[in-house]
mmCIF file of C-alpha atoms in Angstrom:
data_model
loop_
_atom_site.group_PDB
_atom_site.id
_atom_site.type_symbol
_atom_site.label_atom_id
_atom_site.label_comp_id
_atom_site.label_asym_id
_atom_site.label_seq_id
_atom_site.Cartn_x
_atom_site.Cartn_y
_atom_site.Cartn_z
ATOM 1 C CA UNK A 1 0.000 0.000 0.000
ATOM 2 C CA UNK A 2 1.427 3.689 -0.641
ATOM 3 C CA UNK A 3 2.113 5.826 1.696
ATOM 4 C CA UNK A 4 0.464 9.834 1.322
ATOM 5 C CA UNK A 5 4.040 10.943 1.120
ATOM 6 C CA UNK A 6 4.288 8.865 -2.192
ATOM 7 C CA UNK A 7 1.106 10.044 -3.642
ATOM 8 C CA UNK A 8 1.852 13.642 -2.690
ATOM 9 C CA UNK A 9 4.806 12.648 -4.704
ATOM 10 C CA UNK A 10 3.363 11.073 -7.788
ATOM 11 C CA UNK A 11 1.197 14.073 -7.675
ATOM 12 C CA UNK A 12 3.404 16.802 -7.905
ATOM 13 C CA UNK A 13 5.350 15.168 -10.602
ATOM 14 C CA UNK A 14 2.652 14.329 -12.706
ATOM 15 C CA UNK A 15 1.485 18.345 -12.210
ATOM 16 C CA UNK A 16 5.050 19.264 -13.354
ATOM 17 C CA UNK A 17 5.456 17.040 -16.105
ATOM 18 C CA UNK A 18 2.070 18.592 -17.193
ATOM 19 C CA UNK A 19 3.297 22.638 -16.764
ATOM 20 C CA UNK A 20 6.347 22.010 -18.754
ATOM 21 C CA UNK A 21 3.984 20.104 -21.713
ATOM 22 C CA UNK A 22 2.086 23.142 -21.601
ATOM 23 C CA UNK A 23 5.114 26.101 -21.721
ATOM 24 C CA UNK A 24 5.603 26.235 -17.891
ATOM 25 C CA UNK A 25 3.498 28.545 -17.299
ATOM 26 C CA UNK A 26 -0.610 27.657 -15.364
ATOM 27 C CA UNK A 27 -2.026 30.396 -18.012
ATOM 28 C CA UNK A 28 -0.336 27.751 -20.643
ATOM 29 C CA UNK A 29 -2.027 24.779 -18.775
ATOM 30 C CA UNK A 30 -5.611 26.558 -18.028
ATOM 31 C CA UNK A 31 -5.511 26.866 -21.921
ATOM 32 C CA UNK A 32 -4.809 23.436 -22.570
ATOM 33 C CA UNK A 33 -7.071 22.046 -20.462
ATOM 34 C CA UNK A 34 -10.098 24.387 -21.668
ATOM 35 C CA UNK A 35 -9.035 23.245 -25.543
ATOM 36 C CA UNK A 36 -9.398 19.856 -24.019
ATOM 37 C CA UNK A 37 -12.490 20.030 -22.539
ATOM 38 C CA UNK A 38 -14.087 21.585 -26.044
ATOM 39 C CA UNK A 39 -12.889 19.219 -28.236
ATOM 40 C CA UNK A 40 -13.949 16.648 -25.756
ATOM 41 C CA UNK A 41 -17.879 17.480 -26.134
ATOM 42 C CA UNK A 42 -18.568 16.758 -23.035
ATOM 43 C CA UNK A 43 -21.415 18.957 -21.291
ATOM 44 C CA UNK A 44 -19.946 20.752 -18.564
ATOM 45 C CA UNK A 45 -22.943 21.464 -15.615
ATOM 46 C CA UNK A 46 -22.804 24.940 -14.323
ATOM 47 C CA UNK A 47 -23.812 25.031 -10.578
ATOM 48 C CA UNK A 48 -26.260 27.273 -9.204
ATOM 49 C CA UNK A 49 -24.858 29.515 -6.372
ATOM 50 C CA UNK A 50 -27.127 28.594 -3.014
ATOM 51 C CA UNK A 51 -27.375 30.439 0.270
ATOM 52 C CA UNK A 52 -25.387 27.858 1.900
ATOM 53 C CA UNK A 53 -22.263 28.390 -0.728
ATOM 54 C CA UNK A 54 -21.867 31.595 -0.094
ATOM 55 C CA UNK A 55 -22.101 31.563 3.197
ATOM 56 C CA UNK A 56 -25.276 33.655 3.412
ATOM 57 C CA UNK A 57 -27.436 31.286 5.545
ATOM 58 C CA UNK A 58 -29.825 33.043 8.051
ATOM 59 C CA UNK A 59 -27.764 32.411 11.476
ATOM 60 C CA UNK A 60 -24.524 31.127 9.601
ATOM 61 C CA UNK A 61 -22.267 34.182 11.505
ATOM 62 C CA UNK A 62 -20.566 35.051 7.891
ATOM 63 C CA UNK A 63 -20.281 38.296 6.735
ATOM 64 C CA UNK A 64 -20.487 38.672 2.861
ATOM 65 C CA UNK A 65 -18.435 40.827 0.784
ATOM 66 C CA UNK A 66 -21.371 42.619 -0.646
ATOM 67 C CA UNK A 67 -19.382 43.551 -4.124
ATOM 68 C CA UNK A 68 -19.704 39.567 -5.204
ATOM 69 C CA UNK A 69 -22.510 38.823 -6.814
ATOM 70 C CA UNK A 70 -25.747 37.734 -4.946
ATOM 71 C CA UNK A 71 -28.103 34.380 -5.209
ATOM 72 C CA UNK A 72 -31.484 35.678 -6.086
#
């Protein structure tokens, strides 16, 4: 069985090995990821933004940057 060091591991390298295939650089990875996902076709769900997400619950005790946009 692996240890969590040795995934951490396996992890990092894979995420480096994927930065340099896309320039080095995350702007160069976001964009090959997004070209990946349109070619792919796949439907990508868009989640609604709930009371609970953004922490505006009645009695939650979070205060809410009022400059992000608002459930409605």
């Amino acid at each position: 069985m692996a240890t969590t060091q040795q995934i951490l591991d396996e992890l990092h390298e894979i995420r480096e090995q994927l930065l340099a295939e896309s320039g080095g650089t995350l702007e160069g990875l976001v964009a090959r990821l997004q070209k990946e996902q349109q070619v792919s076709g796949r439907t990508i769900r868009e989640t609604r933004r709930t009371k609970r997400s953004t922490g505006v619950a009645v009695g939650a005790g979070f205060d809410v940057d009022a400059s992000l946009p608002q459930p409605g």
